[in-house]
mmCIF file of C-alpha atoms and ligand atoms in Angstrom:
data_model
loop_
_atom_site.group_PDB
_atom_site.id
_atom_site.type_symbol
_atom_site.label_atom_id
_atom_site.label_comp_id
_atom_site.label_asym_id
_atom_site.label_seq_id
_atom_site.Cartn_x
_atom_site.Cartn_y
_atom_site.Cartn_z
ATOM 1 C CA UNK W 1 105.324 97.917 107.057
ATOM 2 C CA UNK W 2 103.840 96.231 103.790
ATOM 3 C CA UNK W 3 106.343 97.379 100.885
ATOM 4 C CA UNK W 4 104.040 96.692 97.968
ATOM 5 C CA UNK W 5 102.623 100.224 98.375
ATOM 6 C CA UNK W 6 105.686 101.726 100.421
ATOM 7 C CA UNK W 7 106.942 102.985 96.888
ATOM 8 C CA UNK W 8 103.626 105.409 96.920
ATOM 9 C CA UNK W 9 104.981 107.771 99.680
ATOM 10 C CA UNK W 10 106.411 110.375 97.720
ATOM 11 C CA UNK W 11 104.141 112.990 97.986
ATOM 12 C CA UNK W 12 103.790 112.411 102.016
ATOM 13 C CA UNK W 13 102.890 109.244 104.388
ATOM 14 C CA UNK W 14 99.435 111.176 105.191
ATOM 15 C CA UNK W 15 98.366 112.819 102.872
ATOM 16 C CA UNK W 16 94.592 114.432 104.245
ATOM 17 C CA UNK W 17 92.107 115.125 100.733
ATOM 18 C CA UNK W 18 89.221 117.590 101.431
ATOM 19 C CA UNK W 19 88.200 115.661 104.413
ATOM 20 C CA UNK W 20 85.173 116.610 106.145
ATOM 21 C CA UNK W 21 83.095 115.311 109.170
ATOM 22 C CA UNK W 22 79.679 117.170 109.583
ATOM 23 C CA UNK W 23 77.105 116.379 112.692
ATOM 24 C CA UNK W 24 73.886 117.494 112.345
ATOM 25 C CA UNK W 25 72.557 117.353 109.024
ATOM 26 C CA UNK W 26 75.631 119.716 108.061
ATOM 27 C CA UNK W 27 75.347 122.261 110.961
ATOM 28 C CA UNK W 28 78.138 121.134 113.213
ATOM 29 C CA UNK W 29 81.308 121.051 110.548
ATOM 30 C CA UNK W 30 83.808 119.409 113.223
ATOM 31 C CA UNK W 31 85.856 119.066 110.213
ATOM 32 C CA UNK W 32 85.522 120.570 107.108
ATOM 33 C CA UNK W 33 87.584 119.909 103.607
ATOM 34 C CA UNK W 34 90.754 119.568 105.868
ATOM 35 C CA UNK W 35 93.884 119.323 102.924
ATOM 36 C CA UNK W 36 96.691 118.223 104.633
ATOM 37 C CA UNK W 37 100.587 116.414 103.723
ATOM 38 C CA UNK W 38 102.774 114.767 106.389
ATOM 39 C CA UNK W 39 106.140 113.672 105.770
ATOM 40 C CA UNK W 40 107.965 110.370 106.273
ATOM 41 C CA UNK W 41 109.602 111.187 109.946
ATOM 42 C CA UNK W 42 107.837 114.362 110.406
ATOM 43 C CA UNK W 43 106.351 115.301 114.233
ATOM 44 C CA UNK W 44 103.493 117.198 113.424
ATOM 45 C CA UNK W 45 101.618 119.074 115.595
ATOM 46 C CA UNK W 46 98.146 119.927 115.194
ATOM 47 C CA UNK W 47 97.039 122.963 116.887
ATOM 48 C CA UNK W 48 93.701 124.204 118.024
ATOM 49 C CA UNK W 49 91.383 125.202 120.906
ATOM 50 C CA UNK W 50 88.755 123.279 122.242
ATOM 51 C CA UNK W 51 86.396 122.469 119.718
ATOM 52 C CA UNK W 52 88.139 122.788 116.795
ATOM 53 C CA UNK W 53 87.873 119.502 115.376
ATOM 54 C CA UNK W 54 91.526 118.319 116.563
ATOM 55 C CA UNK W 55 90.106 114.542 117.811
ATOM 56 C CA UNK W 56 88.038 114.045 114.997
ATOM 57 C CA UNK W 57 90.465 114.489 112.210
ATOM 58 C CA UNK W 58 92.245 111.654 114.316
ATOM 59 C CA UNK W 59 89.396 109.678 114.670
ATOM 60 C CA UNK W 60 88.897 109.700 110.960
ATOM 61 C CA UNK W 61 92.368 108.854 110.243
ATOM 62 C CA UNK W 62 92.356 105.916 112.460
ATOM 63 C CA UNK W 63 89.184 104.775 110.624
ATOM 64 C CA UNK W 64 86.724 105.211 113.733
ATOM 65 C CA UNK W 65 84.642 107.355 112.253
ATOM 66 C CA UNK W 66 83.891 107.940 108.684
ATOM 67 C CA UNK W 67 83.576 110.804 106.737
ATOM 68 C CA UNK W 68 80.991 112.544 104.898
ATOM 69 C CA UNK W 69 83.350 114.080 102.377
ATOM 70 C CA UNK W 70 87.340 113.585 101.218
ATOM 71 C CA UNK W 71 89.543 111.168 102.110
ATOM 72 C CA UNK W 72 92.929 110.308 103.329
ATOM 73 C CA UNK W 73 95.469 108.335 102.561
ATOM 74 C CA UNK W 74 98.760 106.746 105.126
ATOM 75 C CA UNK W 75 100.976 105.121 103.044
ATOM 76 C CA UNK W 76 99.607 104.874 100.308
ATOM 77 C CA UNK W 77 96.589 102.850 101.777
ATOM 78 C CA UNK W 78 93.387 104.853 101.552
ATOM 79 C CA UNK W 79 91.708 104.657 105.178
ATOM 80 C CA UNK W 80 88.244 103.714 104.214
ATOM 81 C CA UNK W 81 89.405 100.971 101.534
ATOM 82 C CA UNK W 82 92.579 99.381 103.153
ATOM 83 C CA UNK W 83 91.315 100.158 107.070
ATOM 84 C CA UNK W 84 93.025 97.180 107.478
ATOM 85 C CA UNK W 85 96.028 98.008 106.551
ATOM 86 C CA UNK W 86 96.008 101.239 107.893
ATOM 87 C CA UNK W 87 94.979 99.470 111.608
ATOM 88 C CA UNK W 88 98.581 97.727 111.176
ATOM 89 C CA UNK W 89 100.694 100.345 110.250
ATOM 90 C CA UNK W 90 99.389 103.255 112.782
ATOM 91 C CA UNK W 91 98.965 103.325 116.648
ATOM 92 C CA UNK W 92 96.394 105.700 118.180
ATOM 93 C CA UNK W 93 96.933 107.101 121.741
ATOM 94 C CA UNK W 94 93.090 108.314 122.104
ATOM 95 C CA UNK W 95 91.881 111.224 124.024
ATOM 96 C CA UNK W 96 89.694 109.168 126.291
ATOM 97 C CA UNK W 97 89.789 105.784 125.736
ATOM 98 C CA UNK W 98 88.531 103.013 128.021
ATOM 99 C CA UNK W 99 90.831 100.825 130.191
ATOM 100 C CA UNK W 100 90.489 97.664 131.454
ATOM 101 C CA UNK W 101 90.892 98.491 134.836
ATOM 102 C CA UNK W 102 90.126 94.812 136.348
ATOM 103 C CA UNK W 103 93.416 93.685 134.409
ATOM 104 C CA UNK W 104 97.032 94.677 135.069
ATOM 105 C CA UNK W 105 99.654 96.597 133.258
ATOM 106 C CA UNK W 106 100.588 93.391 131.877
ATOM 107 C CA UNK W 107 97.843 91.824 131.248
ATOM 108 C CA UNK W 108 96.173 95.072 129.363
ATOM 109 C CA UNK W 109 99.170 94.894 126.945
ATOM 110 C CA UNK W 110 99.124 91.273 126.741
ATOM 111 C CA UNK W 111 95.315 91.696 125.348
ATOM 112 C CA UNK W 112 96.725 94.651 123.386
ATOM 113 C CA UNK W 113 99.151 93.259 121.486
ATOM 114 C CA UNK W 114 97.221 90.034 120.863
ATOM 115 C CA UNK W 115 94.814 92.179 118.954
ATOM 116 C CA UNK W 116 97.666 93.015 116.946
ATOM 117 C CA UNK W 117 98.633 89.475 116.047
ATOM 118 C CA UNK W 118 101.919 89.606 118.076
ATOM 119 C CA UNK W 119 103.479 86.323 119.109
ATOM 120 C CA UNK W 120 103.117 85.333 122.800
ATOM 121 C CA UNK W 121 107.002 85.285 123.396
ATOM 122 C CA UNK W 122 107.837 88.878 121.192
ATOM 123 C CA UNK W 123 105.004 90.170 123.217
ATOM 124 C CA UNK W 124 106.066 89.427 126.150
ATOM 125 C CA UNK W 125 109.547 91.110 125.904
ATOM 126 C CA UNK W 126 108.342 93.886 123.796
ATOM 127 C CA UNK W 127 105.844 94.514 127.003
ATOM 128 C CA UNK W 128 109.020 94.309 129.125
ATOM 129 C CA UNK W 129 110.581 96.626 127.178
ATOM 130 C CA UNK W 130 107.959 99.085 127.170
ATOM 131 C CA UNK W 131 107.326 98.805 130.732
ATOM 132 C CA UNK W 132 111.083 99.675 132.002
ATOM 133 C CA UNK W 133 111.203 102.691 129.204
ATOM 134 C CA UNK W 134 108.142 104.188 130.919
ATOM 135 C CA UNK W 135 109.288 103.107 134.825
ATOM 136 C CA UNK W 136 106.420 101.055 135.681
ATOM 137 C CA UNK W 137 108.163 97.250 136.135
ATOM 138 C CA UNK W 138 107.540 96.631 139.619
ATOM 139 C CA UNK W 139 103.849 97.687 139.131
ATOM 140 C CA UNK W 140 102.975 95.754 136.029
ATOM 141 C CA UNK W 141 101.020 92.769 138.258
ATOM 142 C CA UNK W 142 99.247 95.563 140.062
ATOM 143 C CA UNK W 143 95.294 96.360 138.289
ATOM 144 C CA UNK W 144 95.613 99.491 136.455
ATOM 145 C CA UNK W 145 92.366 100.631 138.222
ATOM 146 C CA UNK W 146 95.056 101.395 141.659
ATOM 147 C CA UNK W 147 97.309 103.721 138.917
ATOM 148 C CA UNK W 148 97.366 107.385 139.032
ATOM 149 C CA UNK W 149 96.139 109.504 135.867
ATOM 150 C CA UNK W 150 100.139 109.417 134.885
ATOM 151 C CA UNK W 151 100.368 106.038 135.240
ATOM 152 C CA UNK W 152 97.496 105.152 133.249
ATOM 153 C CA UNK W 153 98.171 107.067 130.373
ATOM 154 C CA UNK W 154 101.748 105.523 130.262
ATOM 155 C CA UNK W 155 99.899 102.314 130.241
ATOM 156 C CA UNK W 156 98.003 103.672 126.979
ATOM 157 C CA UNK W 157 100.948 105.302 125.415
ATOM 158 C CA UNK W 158 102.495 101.609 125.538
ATOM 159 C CA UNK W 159 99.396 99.932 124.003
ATOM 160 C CA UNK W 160 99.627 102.435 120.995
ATOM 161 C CA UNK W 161 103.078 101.584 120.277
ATOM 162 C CA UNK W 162 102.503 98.006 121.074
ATOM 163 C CA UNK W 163 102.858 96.489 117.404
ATOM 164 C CA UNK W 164 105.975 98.956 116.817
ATOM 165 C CA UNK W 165 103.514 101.264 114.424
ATOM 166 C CA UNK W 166 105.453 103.532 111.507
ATOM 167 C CA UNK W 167 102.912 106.015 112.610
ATOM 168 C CA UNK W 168 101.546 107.982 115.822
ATOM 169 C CA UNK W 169 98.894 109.391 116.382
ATOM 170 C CA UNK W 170 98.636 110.692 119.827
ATOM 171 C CA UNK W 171 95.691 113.114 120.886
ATOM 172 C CA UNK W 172 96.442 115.727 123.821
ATOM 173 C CA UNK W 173 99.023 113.016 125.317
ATOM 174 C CA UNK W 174 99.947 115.635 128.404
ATOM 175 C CA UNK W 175 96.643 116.249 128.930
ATOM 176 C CA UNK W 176 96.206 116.267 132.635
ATOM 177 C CA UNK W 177 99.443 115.099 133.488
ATOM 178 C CA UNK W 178 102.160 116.278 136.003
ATOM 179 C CA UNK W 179 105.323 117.840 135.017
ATOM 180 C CA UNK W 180 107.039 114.609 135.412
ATOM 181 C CA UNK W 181 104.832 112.181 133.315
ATOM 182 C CA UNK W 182 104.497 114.905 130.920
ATOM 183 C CA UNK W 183 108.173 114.561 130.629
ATOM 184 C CA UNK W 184 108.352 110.772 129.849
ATOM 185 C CA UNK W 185 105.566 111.638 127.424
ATOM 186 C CA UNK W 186 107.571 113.957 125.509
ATOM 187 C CA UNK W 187 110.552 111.779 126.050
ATOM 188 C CA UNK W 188 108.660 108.742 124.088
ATOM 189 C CA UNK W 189 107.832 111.554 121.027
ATOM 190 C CA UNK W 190 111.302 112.056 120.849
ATOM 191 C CA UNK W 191 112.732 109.242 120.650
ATOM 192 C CA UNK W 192 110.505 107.246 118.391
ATOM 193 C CA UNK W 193 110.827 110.533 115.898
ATOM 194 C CA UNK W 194 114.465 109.784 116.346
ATOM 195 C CA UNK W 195 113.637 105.965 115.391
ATOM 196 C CA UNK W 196 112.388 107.773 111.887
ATOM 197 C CA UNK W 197 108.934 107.408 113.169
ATOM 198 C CA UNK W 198 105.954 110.216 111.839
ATOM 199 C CA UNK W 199 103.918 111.349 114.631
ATOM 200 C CA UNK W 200 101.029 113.354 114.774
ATOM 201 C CA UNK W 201 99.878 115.379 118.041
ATOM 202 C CA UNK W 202 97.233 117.012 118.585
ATOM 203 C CA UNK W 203 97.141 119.853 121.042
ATOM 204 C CA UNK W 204 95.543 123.334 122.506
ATOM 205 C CA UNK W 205 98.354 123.436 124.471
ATOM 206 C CA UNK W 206 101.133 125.473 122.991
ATOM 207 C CA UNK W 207 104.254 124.365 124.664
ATOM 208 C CA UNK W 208 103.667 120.565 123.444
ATOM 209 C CA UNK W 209 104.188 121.586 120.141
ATOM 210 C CA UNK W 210 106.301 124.031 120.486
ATOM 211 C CA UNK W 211 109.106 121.631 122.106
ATOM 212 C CA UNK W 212 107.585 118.436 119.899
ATOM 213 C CA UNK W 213 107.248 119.229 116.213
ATOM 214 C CA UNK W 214 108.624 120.526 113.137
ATOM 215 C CA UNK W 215 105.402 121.826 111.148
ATOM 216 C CA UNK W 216 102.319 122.438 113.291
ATOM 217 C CA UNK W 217 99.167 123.201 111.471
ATOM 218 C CA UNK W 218 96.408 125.675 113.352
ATOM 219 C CA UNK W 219 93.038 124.195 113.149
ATOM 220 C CA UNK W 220 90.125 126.314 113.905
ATOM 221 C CA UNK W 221 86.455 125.305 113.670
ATOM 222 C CA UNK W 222 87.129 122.677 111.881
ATOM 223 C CA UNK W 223 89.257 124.337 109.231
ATOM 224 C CA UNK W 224 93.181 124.530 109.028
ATOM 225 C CA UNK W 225 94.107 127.775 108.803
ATOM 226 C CA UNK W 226 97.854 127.911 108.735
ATOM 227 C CA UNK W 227 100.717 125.278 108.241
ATOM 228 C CA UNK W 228 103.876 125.859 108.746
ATOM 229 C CA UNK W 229 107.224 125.975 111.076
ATOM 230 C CA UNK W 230 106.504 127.684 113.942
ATOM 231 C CA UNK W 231 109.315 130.266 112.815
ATOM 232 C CA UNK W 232 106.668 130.847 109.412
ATOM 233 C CA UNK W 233 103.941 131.071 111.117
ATOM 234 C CA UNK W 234 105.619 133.559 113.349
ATOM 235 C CA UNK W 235 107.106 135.448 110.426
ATOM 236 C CA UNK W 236 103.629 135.331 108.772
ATOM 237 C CA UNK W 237 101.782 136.851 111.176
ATOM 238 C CA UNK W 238 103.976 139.540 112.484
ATOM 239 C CA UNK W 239 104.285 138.149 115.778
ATOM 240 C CA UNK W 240 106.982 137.485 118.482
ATOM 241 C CA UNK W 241 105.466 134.047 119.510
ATOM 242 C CA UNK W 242 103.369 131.055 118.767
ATOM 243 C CA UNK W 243 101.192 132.414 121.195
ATOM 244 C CA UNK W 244 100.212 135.443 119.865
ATOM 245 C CA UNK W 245 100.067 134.416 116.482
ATOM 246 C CA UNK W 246 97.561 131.569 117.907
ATOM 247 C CA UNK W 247 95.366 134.212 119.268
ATOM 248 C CA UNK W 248 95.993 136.572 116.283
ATOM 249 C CA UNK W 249 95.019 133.821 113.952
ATOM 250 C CA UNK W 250 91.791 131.811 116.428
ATOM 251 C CA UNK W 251 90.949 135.207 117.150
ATOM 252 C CA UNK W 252 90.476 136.486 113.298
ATOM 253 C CA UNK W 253 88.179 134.746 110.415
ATOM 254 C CA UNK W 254 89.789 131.815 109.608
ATOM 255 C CA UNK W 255 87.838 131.675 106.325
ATOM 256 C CA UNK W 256 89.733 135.263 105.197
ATOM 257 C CA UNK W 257 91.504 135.154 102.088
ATOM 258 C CA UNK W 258 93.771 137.958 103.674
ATOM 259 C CA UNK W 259 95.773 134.811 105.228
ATOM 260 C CA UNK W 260 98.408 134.406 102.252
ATOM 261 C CA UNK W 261 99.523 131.070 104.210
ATOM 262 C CA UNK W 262 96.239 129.787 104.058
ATOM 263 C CA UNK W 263 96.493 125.671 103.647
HETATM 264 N N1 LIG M 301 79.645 112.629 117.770
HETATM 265 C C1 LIG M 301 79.461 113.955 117.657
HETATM 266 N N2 LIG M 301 78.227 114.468 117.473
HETATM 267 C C2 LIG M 301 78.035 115.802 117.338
HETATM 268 N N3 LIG M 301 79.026 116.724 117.370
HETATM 269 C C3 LIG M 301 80.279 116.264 117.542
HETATM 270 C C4 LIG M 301 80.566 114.879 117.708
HETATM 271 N N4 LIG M 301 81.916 114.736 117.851
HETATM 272 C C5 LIG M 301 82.432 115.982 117.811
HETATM 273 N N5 LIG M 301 81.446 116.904 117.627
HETATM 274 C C6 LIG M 301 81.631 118.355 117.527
HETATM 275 O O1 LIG M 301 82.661 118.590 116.595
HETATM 276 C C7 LIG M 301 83.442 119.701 117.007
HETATM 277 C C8 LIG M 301 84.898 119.266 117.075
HETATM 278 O O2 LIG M 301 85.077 118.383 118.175
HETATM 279 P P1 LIG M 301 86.487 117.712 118.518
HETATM 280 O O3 LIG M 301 87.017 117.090 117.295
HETATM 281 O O4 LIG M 301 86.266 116.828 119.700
HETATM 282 O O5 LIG M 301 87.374 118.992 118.916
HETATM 283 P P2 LIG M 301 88.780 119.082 119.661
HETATM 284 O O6 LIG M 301 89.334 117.718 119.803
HETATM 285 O O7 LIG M 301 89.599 119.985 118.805
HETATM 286 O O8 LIG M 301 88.490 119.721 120.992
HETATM 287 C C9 LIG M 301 82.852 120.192 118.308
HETATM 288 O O9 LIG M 301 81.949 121.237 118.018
HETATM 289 C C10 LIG M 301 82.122 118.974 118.811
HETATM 290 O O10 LIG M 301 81.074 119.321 119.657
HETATM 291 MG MG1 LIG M 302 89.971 116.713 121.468
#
């Protein structure tokens, strides 16, 4: 972490101004004017069905895609101007990335973490290091194109977190995993949140966040439409679970003013 800026967290490590993506000559909004503030250590947990503009909010944060409107800011380095910067400090677990499947384990986060600068000798026993934590030592000389779904996305969880990032982004990392790898998945969350690390997940599946985070923020075409504990947003909308307030809230107008928790 750079501490020149590190005194500019105050107000939140992301802090998400009016930011919009639009395809289409404006007709697809896949994000529009999303306002958002995550906290140093926070796991936040962004919330939405399919659709509702969950990957490209992280896509814009990570600086893959620009936006047409707003900005954002992650530490105090603004993610068009510093995308440098912002590359360093954050690790992206994306929603369907490419692998290398010709190379192995090893050699996939050897490329990885050269692209991160890392020495050749930290690299190598921060690889080792990831590898036992996610079980997969004796098959790190195997080619990742013989690994199941689980296994693969272990192999990608480990390449986000190669260069020890303050932040996480990780987009629908259970997504069509077992019960088991989902575990180990959640495990990881947990302990780098422990480490003091922020995290944000994005999810349509309710028990992810619901175990994972402290705030979760609902995001429905393309707007975020309530932020909160999931005990507010329970309390807020009158309802027994996350579930039902989910549906009560995706099933309503999320652009009614009736909302009082509105972000
Ligand atoms: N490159 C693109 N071109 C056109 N529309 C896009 C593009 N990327 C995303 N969208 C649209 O933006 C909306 C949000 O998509 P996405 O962020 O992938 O949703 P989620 O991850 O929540 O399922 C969808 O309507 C999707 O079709
Ligand atoms: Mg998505």
């Amino acid at each position: 972490m750079q501490t020149n800026k590190s005194l500019n967290i105050s107000n939140g490590l992301i802090q998400i101004k009016d930011l919009s993506k639009y395809y289409s000559n404006g007709r697809i909004r896949a994000v529009d004017e999303l306002r958002l503030t995550i906290h140093q250590g926070e796991t936040f947990g962004l919330l939405g069905p399919n659709g509702a503009g969950k990957t490209t909010t992280l896509r814009l944060l990570n600086g893959l895609i620009k936006p047409t409107n707003g900005t954002a800011s992650i530490n105090g380095f603004d993610i068009l101007k510093d995308a440098q910067q912002v590359k360093s400090i954050c690790g992206l677990l994306a929603e369907s990335p490419g692998v290398h499947a010709k190379l192995s384990a090893f050699e996939f986060l050897e490329l990885m973490g050269a692209l991160y600068g890392l020495r050749k000798n930290e690299l190598k026993t921060r690889i080792n290091e990831l590898l036992t934590f996610f079980d997969l030592s004796d098959r790190k000389n195997d080619l990742i194109e013989g690994f199941s779904t689980g296994m693969r996305q272990k192999v990608l969880l480990a390449s986000a977190i190669i260069h020890n990032p303050e932040v996480i982004f990780l987009d629908e990392p259970t997504a069509g995993l077992d019960p088991r790898a989902a575990r180990t998945v959640k495990e990881l969350v947990k302990s780098m949140s422990e480490r003091g690390k922020t995290i944000l997940i994005s999810s349509h599946r309710l028990p992810v966040v619901e175990e994972l985070c402290d705030r979760i923020g609902i995001i429905h075409k393309g707007q975020l439409i309530a932020v909160g504990t999931i005990t507010d947003i329970k309390e807020q909308t009158q309802t027994k679970t996350l579930e039902e307030a989910f549906i009560a809230i995706t099933g309503g107008n999320p652009s009614s003013s009736s909302l009082p928790w509105r972000a």
